[in-house]
GROMACS .gro file of C-alpha atoms in nm:
model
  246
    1UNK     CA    1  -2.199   1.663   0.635
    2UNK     CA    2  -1.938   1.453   0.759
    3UNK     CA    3  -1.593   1.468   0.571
    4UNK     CA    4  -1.293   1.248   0.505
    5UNK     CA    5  -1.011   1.294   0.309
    6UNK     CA    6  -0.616   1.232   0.153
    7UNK     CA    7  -0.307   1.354   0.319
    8UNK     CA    8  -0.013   1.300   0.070
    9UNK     CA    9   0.186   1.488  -0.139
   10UNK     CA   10   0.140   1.500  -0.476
   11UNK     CA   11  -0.175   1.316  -0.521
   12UNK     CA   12  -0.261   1.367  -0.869
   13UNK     CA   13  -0.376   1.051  -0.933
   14UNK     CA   14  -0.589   0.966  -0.648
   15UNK     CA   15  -0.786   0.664  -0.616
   16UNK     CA   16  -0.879   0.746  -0.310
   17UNK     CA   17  -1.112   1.102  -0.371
   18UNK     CA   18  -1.334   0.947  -0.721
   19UNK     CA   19  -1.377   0.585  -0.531
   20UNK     CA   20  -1.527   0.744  -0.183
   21UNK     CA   21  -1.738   1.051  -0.366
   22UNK     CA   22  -1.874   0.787  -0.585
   23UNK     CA   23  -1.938   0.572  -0.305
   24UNK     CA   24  -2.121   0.838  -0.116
   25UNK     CA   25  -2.316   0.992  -0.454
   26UNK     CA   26  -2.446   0.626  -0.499
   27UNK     CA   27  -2.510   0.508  -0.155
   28UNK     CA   28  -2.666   0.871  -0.092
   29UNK     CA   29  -2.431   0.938   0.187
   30UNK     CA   30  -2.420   1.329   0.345
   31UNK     CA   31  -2.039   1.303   0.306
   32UNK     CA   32  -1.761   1.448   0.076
   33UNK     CA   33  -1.424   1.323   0.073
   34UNK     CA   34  -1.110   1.591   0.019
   35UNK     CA   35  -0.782   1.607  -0.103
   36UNK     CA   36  -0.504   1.742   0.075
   37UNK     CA   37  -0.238   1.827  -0.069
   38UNK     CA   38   0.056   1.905   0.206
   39UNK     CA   39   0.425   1.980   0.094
   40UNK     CA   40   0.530   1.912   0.483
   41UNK     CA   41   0.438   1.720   0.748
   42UNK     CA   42   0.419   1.962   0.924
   43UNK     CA   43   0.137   2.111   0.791
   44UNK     CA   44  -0.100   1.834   0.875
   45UNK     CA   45  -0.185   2.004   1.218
   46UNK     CA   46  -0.399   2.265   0.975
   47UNK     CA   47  -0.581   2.004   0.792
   48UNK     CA   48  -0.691   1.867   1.119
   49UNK     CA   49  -0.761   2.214   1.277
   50UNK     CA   50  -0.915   2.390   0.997
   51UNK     CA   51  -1.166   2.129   0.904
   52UNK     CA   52  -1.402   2.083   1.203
   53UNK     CA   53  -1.636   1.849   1.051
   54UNK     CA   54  -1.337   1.581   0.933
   55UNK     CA   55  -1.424   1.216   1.053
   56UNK     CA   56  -1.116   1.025   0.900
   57UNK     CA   57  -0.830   1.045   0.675
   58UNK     CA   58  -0.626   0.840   0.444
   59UNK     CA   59  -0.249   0.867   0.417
   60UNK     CA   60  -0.005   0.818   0.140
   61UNK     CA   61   0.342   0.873   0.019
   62UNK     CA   62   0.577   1.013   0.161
   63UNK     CA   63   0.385   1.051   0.486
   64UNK     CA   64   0.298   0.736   0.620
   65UNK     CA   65   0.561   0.699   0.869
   66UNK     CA   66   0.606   1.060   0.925
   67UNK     CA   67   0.220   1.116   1.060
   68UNK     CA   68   0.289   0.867   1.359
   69UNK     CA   69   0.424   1.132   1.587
   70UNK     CA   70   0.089   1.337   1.507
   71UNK     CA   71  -0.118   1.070   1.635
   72UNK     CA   72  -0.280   0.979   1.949
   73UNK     CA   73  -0.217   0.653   1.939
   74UNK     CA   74  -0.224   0.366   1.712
   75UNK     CA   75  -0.359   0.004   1.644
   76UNK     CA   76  -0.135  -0.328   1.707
   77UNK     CA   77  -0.083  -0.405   1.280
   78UNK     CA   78  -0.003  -0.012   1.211
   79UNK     CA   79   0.243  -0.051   1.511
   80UNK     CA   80   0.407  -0.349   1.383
   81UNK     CA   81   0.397  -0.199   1.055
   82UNK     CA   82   0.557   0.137   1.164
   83UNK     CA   83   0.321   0.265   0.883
   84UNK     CA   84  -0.019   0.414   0.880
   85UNK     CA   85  -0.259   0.469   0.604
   86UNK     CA   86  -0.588   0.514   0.779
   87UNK     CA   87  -0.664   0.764   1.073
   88UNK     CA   88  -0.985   0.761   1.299
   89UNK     CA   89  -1.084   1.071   1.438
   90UNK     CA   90  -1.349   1.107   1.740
   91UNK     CA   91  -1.444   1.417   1.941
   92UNK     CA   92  -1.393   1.330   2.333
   93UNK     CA   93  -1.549   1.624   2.497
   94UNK     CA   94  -1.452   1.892   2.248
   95UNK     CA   95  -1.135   1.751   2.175
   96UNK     CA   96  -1.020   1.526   1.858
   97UNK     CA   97  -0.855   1.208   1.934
   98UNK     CA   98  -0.684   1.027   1.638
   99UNK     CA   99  -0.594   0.704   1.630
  100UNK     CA  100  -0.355   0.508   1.353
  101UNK     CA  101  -0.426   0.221   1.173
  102UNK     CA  102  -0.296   0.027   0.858
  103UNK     CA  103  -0.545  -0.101   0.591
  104UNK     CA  104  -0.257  -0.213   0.345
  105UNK     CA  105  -0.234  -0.514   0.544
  106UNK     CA  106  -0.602  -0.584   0.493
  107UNK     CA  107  -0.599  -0.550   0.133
  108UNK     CA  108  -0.289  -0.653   0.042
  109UNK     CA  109  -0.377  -1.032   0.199
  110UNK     CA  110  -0.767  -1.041   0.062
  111UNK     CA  111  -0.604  -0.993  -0.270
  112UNK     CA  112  -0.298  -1.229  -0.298
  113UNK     CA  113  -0.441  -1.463  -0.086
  114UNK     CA  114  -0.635  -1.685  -0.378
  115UNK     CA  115  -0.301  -1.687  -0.583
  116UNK     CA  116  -0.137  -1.859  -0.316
  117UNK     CA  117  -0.019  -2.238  -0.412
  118UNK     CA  118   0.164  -2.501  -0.135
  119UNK     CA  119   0.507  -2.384  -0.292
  120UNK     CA  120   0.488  -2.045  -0.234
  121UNK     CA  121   0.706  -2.057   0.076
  122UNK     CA  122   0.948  -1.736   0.021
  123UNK     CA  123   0.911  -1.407  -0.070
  124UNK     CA  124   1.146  -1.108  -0.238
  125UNK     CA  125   1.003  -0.767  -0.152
  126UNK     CA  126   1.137  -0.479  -0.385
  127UNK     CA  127   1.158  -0.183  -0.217
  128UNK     CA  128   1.149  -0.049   0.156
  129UNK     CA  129   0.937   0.200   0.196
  130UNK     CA  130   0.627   0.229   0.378
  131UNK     CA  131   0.425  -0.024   0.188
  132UNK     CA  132   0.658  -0.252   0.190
  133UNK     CA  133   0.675  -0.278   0.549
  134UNK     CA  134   0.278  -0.366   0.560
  135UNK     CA  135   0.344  -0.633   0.285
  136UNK     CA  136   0.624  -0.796   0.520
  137UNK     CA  137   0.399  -0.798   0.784
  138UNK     CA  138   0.073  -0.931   0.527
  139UNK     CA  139   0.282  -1.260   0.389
  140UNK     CA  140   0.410  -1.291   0.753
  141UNK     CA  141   0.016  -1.357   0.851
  142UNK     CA  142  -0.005  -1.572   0.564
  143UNK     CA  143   0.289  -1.794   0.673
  144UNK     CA  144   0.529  -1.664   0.405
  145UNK     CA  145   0.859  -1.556   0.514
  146UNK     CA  146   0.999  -1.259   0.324
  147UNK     CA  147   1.385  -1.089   0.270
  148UNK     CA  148   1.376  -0.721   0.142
  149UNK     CA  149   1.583  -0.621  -0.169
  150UNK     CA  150   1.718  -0.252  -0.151
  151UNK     CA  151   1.949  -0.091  -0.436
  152UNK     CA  152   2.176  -0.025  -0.171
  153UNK     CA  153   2.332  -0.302   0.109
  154UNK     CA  154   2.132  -0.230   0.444
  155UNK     CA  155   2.121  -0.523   0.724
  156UNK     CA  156   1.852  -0.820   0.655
  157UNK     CA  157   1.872  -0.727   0.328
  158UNK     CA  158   1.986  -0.866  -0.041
  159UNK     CA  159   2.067  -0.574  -0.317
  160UNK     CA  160   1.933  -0.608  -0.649
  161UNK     CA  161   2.293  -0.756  -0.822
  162UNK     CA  162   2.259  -1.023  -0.509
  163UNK     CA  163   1.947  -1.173  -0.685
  164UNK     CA  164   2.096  -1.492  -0.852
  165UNK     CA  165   1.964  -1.867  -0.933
  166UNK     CA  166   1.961  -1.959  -0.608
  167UNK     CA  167   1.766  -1.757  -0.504
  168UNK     CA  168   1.502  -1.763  -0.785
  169UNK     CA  169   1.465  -2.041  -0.721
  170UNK     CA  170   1.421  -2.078  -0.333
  171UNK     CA  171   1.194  -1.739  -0.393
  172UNK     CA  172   0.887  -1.810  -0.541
  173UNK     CA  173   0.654  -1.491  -0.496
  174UNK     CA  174   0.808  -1.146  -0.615
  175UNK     CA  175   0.627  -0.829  -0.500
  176UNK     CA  176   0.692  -0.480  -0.615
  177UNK     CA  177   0.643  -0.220  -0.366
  178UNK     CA  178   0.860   0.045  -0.562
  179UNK     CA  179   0.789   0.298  -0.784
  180UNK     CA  180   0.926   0.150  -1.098
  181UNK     CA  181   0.741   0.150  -1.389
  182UNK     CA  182   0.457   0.364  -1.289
  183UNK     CA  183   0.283   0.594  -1.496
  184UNK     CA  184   0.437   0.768  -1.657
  185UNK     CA  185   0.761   0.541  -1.706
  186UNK     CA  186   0.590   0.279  -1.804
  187UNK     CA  187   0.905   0.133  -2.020
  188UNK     CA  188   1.073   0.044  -1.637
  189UNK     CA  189   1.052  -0.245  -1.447
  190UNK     CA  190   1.270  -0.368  -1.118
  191UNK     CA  191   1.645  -0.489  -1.229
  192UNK     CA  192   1.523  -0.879  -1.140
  193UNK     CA  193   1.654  -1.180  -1.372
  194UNK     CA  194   1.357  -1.230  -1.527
  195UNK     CA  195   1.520  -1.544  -1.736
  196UNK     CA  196   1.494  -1.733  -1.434
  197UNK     CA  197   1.103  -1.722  -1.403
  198UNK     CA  198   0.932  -2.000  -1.372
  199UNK     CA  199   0.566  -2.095  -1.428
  200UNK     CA  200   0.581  -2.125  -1.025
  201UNK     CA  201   0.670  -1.769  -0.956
  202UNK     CA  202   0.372  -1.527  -0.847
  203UNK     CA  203   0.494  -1.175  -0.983
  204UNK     CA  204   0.273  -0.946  -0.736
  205UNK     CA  205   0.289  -0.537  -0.832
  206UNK     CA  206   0.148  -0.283  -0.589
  207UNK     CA  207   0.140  -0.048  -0.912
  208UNK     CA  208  -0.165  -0.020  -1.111
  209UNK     CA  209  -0.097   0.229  -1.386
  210UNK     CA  210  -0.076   0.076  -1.598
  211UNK     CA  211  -0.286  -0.232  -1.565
  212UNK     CA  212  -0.008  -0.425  -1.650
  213UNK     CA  213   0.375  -0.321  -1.592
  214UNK     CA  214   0.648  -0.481  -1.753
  215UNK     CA  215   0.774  -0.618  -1.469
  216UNK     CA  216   0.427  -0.796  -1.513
  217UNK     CA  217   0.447  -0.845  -1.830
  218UNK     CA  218   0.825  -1.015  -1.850
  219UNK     CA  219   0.702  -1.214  -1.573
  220UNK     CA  220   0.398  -1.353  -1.785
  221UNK     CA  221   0.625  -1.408  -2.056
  222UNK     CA  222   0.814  -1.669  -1.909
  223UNK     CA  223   0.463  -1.819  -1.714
  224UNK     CA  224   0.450  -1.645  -1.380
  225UNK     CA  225   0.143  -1.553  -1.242
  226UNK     CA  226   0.074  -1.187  -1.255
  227UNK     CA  227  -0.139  -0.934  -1.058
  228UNK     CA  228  -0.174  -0.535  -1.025
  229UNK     CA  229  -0.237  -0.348  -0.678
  230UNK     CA  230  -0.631  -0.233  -0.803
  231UNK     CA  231  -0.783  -0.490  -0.610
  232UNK     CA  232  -0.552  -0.421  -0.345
  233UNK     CA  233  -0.620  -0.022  -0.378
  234UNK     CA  234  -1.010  -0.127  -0.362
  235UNK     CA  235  -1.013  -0.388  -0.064
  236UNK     CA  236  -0.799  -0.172   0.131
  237UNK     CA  237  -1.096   0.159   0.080
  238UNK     CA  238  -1.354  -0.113   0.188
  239UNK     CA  239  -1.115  -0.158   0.471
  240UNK     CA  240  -1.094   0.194   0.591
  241UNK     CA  241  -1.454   0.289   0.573
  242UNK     CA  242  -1.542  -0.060   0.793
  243UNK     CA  243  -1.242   0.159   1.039
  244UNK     CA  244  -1.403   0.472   1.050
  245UNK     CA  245  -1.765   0.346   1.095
  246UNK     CA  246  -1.648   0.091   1.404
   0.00000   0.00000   0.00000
């Protein structure tokens, strides 16, 4: 029985484990997929050595950047990136060879793509961790150029209180790749003016729990165009299974 798995820490709420087992139960595949739980890095050298039959992993927050080092190699996107999510592993006489790659990108583009109108030029990214690196680099393949918004001023980037008129109005697609308003803190959203939405804007959250967030929700209130990460979540599984199986 082959097995895959989830390196991440915590993973309570995994997508990842009930969408593969189900997979598997109904596509009567001889595989399991794991969680593992690892409060360090540096622990992922066990997961790999103590689980001989392990074809491929997922990774998630906070380790998606961290696991490069651990790595083999990686592919050209994940590089680019400077974020992996997916890892390959093949035996090459008797030893495991792992290579990165980044299926963020993959579903992060399937899914926004068909929301996409001829004025959606410019994008705001909220947040700047890992995902929001393979978002840059997904509206980057679609032709839209992107600026980063931190809470705190770092170069190439606007803060939150730099977000005015202007702005709203030259940035037409929003996406949240923070935390806010997850599950449970579901009464958060990203400090955006949402007065200044427009039925142009395309209010894109990689959250989905809830279905809808507020900052989805304010957004639709003023006519935006809303959309959670579960499609997202789900082309990006599709993507990683097509990765292992290459």
């Amino acid at each position: 029985m082959k097995k895959f798995g989830l390196i991440g820490y915590p993973l309570e709420h995994s997508f990842s484990k009930s969408f593969f087992n189900d997979k598997f139960h109904s596509e009567k595949i001889d595989a399991e997929y794991v969680n593992f739980e690892i409060a360090n890095i540096q622990d992922f050298t066990k997961v790999v050595n103590n689980n001989k039959d392990i074809a491929g992993l997922n990774v998630t927050i906070p380790y998606k950047e961290q696991i490069i080092p651990y790595l083999d190699g990686i592919d050209k996107d994940a590089a680019d990136i400077g974020a992996v999510n997916v890892i390959k592993i093949t035996v090459d006489k008797g030893e495991k060879k792992l290579i990165g790659f980044n299926s963020d990108i993959i579903g992060f583009t399937k899914s926004i793509k068909p929301l996409l109108k001829e004025y959606h030029k410019k994008a705001l990214i909220l947040g700047t961790g890992g995902a929001s690196k393979a978002i840059f680099h997904g509206l980057k393949k679609l032709g839209i150029e992107s600026t980063f918004v931190s809470r705190s001023p770092k170069e190439g980037m606007i803060t939150y209180q730099d977000i005015n008129e202007e702005i709203m109005q030259e940035y037409s697609v929003i996406v949240n790749c923070s935390p806010v308003g997850m599950f449970p803190k579901v009464d958060k959203c990203p400090d955006i003016p949402y007065s200044l939405l427009t039925e142009k804007h395309l209010l894109y959250d990689l959250i989905y729990n809830p279905d809808e967030t507020l900052f989805m929700k304010r957004g639709a209130e003023h006519g935006a165009t809303t959309k959670n990460g579960l499609e997202m979540l789900i082309y990006q599984a599709y993507g990683a299974w097509e990765i292992w199986n290459r």
